[in-house]
Tab-separated table of C-alpha atoms in Angstrom:
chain	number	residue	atom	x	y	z
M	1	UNK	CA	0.000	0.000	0.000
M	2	UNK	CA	1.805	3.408	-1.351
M	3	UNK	CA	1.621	5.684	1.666
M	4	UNK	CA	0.209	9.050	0.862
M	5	UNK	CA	2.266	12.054	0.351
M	6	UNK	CA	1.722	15.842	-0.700
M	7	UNK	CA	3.713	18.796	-0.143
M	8	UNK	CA	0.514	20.723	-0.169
M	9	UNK	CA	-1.396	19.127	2.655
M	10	UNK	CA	-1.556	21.046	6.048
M	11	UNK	CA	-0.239	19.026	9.092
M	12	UNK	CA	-1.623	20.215	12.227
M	13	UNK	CA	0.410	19.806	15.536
M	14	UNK	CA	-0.294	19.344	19.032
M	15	UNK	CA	1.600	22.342	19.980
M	16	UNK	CA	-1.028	24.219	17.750
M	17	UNK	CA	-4.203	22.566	19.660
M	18	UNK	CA	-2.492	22.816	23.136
M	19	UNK	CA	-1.977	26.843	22.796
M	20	UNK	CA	-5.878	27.347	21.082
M	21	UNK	CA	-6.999	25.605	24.461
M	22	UNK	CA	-4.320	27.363	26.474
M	23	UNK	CA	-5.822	30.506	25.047
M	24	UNK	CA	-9.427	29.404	25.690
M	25	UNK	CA	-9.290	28.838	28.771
M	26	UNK	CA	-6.898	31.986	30.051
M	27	UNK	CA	-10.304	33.569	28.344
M	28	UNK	CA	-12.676	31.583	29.984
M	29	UNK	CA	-11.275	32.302	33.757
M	30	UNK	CA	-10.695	36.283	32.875
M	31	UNK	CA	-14.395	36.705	31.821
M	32	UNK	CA	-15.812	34.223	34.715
M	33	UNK	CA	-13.471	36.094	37.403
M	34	UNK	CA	-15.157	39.478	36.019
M	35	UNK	CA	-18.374	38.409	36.326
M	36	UNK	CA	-18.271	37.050	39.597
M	37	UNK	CA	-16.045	39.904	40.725
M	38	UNK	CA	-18.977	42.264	39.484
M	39	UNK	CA	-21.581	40.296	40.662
M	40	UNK	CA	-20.244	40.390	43.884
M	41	UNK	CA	-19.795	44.615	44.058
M	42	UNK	CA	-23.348	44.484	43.269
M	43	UNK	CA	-24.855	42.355	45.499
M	44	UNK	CA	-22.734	44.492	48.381
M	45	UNK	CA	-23.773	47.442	47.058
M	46	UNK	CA	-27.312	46.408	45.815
M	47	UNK	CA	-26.999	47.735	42.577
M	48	UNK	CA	-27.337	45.270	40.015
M	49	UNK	CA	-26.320	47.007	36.831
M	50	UNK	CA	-24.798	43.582	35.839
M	51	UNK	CA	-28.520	42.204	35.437
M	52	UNK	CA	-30.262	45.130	34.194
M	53	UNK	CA	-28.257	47.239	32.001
M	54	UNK	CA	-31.301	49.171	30.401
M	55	UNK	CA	-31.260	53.030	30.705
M	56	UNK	CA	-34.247	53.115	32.679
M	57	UNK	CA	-35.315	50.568	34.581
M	58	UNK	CA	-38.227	48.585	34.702
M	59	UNK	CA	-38.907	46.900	38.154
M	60	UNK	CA	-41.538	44.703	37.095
M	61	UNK	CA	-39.631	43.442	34.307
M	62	UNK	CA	-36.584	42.631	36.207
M	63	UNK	CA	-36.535	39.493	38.144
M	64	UNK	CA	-34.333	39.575	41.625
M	65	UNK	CA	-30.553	38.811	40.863
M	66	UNK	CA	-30.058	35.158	41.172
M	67	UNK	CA	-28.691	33.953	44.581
M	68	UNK	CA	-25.797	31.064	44.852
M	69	UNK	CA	-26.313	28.287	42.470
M	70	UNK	CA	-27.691	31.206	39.750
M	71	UNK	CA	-26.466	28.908	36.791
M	72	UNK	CA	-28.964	26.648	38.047
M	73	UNK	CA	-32.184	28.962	38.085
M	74	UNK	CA	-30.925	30.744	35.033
M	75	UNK	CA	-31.378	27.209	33.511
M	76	UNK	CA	-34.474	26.753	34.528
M	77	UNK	CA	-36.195	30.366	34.085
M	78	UNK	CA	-39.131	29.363	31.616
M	79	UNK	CA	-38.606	30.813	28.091
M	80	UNK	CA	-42.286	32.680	28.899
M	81	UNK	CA	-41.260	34.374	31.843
M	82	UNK	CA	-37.590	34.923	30.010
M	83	UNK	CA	-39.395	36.889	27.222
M	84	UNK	CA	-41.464	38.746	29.346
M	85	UNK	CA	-38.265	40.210	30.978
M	86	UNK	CA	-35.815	41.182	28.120
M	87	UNK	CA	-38.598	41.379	24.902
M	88	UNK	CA	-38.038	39.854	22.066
M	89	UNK	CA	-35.598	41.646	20.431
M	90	UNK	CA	-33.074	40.221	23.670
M	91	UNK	CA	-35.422	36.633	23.704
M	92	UNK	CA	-34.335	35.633	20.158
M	93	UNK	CA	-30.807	36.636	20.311
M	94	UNK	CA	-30.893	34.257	23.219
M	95	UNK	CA	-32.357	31.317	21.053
M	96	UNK	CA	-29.787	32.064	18.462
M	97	UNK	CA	-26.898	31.331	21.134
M	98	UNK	CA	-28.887	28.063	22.369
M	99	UNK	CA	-29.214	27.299	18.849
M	100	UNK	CA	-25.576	27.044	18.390
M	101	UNK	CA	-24.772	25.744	21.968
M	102	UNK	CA	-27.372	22.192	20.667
M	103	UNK	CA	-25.281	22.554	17.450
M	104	UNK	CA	-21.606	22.323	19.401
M	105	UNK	CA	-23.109	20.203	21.524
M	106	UNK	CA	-24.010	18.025	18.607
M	107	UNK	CA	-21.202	18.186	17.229
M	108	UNK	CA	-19.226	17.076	20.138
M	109	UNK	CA	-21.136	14.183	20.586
M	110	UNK	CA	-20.675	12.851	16.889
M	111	UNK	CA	-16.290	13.358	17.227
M	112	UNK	CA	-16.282	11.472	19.716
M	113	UNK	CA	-17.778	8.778	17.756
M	114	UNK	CA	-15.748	10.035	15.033
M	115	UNK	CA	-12.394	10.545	16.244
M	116	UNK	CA	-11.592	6.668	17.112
M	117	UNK	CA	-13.111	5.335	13.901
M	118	UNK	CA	-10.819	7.928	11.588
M	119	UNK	CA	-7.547	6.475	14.829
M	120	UNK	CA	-7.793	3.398	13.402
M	121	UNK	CA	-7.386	4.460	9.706
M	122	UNK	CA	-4.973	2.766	7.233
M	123	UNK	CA	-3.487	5.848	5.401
M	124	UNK	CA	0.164	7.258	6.202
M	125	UNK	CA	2.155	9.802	4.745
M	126	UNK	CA	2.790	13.493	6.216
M	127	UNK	CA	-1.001	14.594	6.021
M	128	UNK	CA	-1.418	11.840	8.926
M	129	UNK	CA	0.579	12.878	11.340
M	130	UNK	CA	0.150	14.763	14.237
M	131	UNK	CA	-3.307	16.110	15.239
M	132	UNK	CA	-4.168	14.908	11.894
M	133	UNK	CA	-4.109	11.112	12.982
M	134	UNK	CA	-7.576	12.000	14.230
M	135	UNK	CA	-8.593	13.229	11.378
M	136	UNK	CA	-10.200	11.973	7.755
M	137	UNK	CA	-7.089	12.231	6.660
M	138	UNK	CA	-6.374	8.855	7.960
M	139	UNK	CA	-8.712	7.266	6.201
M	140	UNK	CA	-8.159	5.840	2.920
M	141	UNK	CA	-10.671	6.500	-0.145
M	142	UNK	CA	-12.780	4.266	-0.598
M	143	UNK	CA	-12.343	2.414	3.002
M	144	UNK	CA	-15.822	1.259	4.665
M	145	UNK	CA	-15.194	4.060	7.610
M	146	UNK	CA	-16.619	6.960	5.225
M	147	UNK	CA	-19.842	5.751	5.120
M	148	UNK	CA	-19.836	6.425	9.128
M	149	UNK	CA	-18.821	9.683	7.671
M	150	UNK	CA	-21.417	10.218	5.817
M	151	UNK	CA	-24.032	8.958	8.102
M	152	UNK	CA	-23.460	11.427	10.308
M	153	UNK	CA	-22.731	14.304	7.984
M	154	UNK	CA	-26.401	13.532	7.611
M	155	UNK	CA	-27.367	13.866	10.611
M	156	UNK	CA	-25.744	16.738	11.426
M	157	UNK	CA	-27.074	18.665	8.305
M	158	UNK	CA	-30.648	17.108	9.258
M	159	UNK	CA	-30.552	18.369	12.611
M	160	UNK	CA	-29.613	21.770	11.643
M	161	UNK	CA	-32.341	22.090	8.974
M	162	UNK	CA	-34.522	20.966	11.538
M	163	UNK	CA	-33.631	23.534	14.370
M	164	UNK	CA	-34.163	26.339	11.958
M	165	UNK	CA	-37.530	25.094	10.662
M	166	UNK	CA	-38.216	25.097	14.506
M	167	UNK	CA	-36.931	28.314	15.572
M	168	UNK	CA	-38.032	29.883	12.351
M	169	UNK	CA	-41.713	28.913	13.214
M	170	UNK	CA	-41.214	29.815	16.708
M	171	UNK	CA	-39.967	33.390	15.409
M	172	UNK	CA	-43.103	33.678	13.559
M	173	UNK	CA	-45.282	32.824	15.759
M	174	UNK	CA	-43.641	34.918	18.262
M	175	UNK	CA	-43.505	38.197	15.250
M	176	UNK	CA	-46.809	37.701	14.998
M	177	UNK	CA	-48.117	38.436	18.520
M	178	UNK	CA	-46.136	41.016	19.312
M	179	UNK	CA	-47.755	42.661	16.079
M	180	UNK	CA	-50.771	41.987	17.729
M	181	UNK	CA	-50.425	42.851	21.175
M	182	UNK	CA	-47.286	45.205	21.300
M	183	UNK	CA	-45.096	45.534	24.871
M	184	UNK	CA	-46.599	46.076	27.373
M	185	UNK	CA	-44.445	49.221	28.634
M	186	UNK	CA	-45.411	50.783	24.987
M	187	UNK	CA	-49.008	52.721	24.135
M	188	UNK	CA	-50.783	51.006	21.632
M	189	UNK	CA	-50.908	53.835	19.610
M	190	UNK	CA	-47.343	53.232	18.403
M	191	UNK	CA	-48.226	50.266	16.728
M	192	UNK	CA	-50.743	51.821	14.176
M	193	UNK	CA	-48.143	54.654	13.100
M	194	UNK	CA	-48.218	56.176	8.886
M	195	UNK	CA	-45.278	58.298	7.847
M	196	UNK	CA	-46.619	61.381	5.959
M	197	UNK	CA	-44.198	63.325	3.854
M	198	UNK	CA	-44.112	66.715	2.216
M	199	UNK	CA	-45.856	68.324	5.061
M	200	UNK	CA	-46.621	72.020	3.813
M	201	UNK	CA	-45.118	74.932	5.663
M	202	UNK	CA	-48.707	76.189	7.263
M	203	UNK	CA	-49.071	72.693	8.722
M	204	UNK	CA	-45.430	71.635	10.267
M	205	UNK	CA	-46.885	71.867	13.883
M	206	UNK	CA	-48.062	69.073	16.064
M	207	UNK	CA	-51.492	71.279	17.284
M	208	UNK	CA	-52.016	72.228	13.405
M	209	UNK	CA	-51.519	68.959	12.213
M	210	UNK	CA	-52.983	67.176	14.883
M	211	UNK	CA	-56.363	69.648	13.807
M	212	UNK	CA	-56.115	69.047	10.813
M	213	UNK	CA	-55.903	65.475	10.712
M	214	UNK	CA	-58.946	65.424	13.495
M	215	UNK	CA	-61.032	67.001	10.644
M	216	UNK	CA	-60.040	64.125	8.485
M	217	UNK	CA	-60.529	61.543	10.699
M	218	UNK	CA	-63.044	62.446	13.558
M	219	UNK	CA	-61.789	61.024	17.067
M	220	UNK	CA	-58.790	58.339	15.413
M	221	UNK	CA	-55.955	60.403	15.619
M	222	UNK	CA	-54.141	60.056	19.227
M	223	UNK	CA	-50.780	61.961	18.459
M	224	UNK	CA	-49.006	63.230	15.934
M	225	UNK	CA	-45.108	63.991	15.966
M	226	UNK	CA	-43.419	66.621	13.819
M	227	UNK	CA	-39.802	65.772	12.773
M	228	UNK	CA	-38.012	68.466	11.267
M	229	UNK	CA	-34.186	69.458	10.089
M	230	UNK	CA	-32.108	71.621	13.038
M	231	UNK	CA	-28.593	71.410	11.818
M	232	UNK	CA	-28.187	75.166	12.813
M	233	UNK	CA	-29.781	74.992	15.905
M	234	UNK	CA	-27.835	71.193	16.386
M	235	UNK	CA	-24.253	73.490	16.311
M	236	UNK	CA	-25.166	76.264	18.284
M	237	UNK	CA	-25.964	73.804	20.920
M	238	UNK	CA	-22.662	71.970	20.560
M	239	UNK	CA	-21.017	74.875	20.437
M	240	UNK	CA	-22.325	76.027	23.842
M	241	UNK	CA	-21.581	72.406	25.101
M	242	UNK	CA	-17.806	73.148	24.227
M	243	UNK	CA	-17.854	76.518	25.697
M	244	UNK	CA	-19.669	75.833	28.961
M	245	UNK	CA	-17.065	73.124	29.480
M	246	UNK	CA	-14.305	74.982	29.025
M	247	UNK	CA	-15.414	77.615	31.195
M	248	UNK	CA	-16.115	75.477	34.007
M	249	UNK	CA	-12.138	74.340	33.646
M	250	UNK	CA	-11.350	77.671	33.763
M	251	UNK	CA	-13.507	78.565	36.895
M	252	UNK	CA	-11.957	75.555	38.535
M	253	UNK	CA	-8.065	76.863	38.573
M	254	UNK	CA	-6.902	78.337	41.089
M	255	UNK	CA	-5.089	81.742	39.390
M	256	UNK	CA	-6.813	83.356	36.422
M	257	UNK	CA	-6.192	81.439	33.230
M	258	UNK	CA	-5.482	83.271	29.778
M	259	UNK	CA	-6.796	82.604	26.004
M	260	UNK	CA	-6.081	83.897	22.859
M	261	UNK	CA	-8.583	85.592	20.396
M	262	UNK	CA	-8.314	86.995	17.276
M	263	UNK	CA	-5.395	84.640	16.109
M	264	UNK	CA	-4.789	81.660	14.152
M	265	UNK	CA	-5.139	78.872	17.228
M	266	UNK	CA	-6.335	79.518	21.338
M	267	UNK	CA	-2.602	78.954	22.433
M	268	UNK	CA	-1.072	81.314	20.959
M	269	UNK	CA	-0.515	84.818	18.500
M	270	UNK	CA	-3.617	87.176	19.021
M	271	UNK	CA	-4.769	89.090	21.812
M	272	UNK	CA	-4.143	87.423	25.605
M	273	UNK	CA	-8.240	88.270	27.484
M	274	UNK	CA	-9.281	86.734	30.734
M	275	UNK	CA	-10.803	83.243	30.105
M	276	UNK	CA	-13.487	83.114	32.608
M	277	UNK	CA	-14.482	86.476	30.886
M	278	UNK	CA	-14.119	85.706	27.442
M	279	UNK	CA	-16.198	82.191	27.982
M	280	UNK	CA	-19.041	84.218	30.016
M	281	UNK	CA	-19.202	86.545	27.216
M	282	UNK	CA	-19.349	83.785	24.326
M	283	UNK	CA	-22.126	81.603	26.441
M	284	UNK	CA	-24.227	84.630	26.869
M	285	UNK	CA	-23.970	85.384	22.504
M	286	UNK	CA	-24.745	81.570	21.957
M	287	UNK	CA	-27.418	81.448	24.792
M	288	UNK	CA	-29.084	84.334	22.643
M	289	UNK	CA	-28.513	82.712	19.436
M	290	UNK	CA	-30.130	79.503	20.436
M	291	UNK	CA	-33.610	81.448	21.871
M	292	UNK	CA	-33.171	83.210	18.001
M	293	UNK	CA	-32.759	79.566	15.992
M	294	UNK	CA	-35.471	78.316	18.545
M	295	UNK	CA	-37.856	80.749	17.587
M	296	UNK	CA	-37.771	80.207	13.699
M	297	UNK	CA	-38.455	76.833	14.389
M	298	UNK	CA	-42.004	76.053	14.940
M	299	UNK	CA	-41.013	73.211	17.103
M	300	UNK	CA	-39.470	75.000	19.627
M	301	UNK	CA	-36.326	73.014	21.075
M	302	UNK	CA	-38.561	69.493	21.632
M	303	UNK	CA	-37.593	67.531	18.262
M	304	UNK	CA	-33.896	67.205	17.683
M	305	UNK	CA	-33.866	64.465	15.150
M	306	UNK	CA	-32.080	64.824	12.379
M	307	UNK	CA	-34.364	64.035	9.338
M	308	UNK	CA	-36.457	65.498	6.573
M	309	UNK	CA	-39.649	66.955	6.956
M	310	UNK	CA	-41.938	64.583	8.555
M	311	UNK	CA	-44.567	63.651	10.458
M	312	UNK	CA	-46.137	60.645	11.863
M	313	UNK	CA	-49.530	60.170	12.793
M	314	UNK	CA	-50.697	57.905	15.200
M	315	UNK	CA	-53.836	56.042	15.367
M	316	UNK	CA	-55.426	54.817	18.388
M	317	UNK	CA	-56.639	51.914	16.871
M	318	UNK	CA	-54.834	51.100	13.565
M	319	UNK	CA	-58.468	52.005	11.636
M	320	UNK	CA	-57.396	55.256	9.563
M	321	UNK	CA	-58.899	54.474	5.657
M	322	UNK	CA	-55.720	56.458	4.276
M	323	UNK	CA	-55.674	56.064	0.240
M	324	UNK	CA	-52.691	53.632	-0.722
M	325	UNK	CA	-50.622	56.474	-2.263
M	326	UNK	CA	-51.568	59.294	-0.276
M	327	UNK	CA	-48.465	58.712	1.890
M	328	UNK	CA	-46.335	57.054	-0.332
M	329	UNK	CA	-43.749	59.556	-0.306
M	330	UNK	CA	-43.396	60.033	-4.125
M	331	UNK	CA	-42.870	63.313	-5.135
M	332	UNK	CA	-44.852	63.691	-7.981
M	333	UNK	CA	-47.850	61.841	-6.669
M	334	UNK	CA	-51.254	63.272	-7.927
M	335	UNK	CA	-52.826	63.304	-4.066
M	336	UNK	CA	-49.515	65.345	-3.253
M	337	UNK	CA	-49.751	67.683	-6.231
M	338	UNK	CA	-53.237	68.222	-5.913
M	339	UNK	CA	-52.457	68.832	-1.371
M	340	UNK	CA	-53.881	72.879	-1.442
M	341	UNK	CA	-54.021	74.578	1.328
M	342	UNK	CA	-57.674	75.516	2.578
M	343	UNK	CA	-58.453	79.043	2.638
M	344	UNK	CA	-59.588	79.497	6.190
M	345	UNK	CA	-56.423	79.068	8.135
M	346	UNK	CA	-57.969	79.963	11.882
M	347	UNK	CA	-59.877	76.792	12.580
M	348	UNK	CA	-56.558	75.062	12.292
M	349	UNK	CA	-54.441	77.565	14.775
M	350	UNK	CA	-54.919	77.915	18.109
């Protein structure tokens, strides 16, 4: 029997699978000694942050930390209660790690069935040696042991297709009554929202709008949210974030510090003025700017998203008869060409 031989095949060693589970496991210890190191901080200082790291909390949703043997409980938290908690958003991305822990564990399961059979192989040459002795490299082609091969190459395939049928039904299912019944933390009203565009000039206000829309559709419109573009407003705001902050480091020295104005840079070449001063002076001009930008904005200072003109009208129960194209967006639409303002303007400002 020729032995097998090829300069191109890739011999893996030991030294190679030693350091990957060297590496693993230096991993594994660091992020188990953090959590448990954090865990413990918050359980003395009864702040568990490490549980519930929303931005605000939600009591209700937020079941107490788990006590010693927490593995244990998290195991056997319900997948009900477990979506109740973190939505479903968090819930799926869950399933999608369990999904691949079954896979690895499947996996697992089917080398170690694996690994003796390909031990015992016939072939020899450089591509068999090392780690590579427990590999299919050892066996020869056409040798009886690749039909184990393929029996459970089937397998595995089959039992992936069938996890993500399962979790793909479960995901519908699941898509389908949240549709229906929302979160529970969130108004129902969000749930039957329409995205107008093109909102005329006499009408980009949330009362006006909101009037108008009530004339439309008597006693179905809850809200309605104007959206508007504040770039100028966004950098006098920014700017008076830099400025207040830099006065505040100047208030907090302890001799009077200097700046530069008039020149190239703040360090250096122009005229040498008292910081605390000069910052006072510029907060007070940008202060007085803002009220300006604020006031040529209908909006006032509420809506600082940074889109297009829109608004989005919310219905309390999801029964608005809109026409299909009326809020399609397109600019040339007839229903948006043929959008006139009505002559009496009063009924619709307050």
């Amino acid at each position: 029997m020729a032995p097998i031989d090829s300069s191109t095949d890739v011999v893996v060693g030991w030294s190679a699978i030693w350091m990957t589970g060297i590496v693993v496991g230096v991993q594994f210890v660091l992020c188990y000694a953090f959590f448990m190191i954090k865990r413990s901080n918050d359980e003395r200082n009864k702040v568990f942050d490490l549980y519930e790291t929303r931005q605000h909390s939600l009591g209700h949703r937020s079941p107490p930390p788990f006590q010693p043997h927490w593995y244990l409980k998290a195991y056997q938290m319900s997948d009900s209660e477990t979506l109740r908690c973190v939505g479903l958003d968090s819930y799926m991305f869950l399933r999608l790690l369990r999904f691949g822990a079954r896979l690895t564990a499947l996996g697992t399961g089917l080398s170690i069935i694996l690994i003796p059979i390909y031990s015992t192989g016939t072939a020899r040459g450089n591509s068999t040696e090392g780690f590579n002795k427990l590999t299919l490299a050892r066996v020869e082609h056409g040798d009886k042991r690749m039909a184990i091969t393929v029996v459970a190459w089937y397998i595995f395939i089959g039992f992936i297709l069938r996890e993500l049928h399962n979790e793909w039904k479960s995901f519908a299912l699941l898509r389908q009554q949240y549709l229906a019944r929302g979160d529970e933390d969130v108004p129902k009203e969000f749930r039957y929202s329409i995205l107008c565009e093109q909102v005329p000039e006499w009408l980009q206000s949330e009362k006006r709008l909101k009037k108008y829309f009530d004339r439309l559709f008597p006693e179905k419109v809850a809200q309605t949210t104007i959206c508007m573009e504040m770039s100028c407003l966004d950098k006098l705001v920014e700017e008076r974030e830099k400025v207040l902050n830099n006065l505040e480091r100047a208030d907090a020295c302890a001799h009077h510090p200097k700046v530069s104005i008039g020149g190239r840079c703040s360090c250096c070449w122009g005229e040498k003025v008292d910081a605390i001063e000069h910052y006072r002076t510029e907060l007070s001009r940008l202060n007085t700017s803002i009220c300006h930008e604020r006031e040529l904005v209908p909006l006032a200072a509420n809506h600082v998203r940074h889109q297009r003109k829109l608004s989005r009208i919310f219905s309390s129960n999801g029964a608005l008869n809109v026409p299909e194209n009326l809020f399609s967006g397109r600019k040339h639409s007839s229903e948006a060409n043929n959008f006139k303002q009505p002559t009496d303007l009063s009924s619709l400002i307050e």
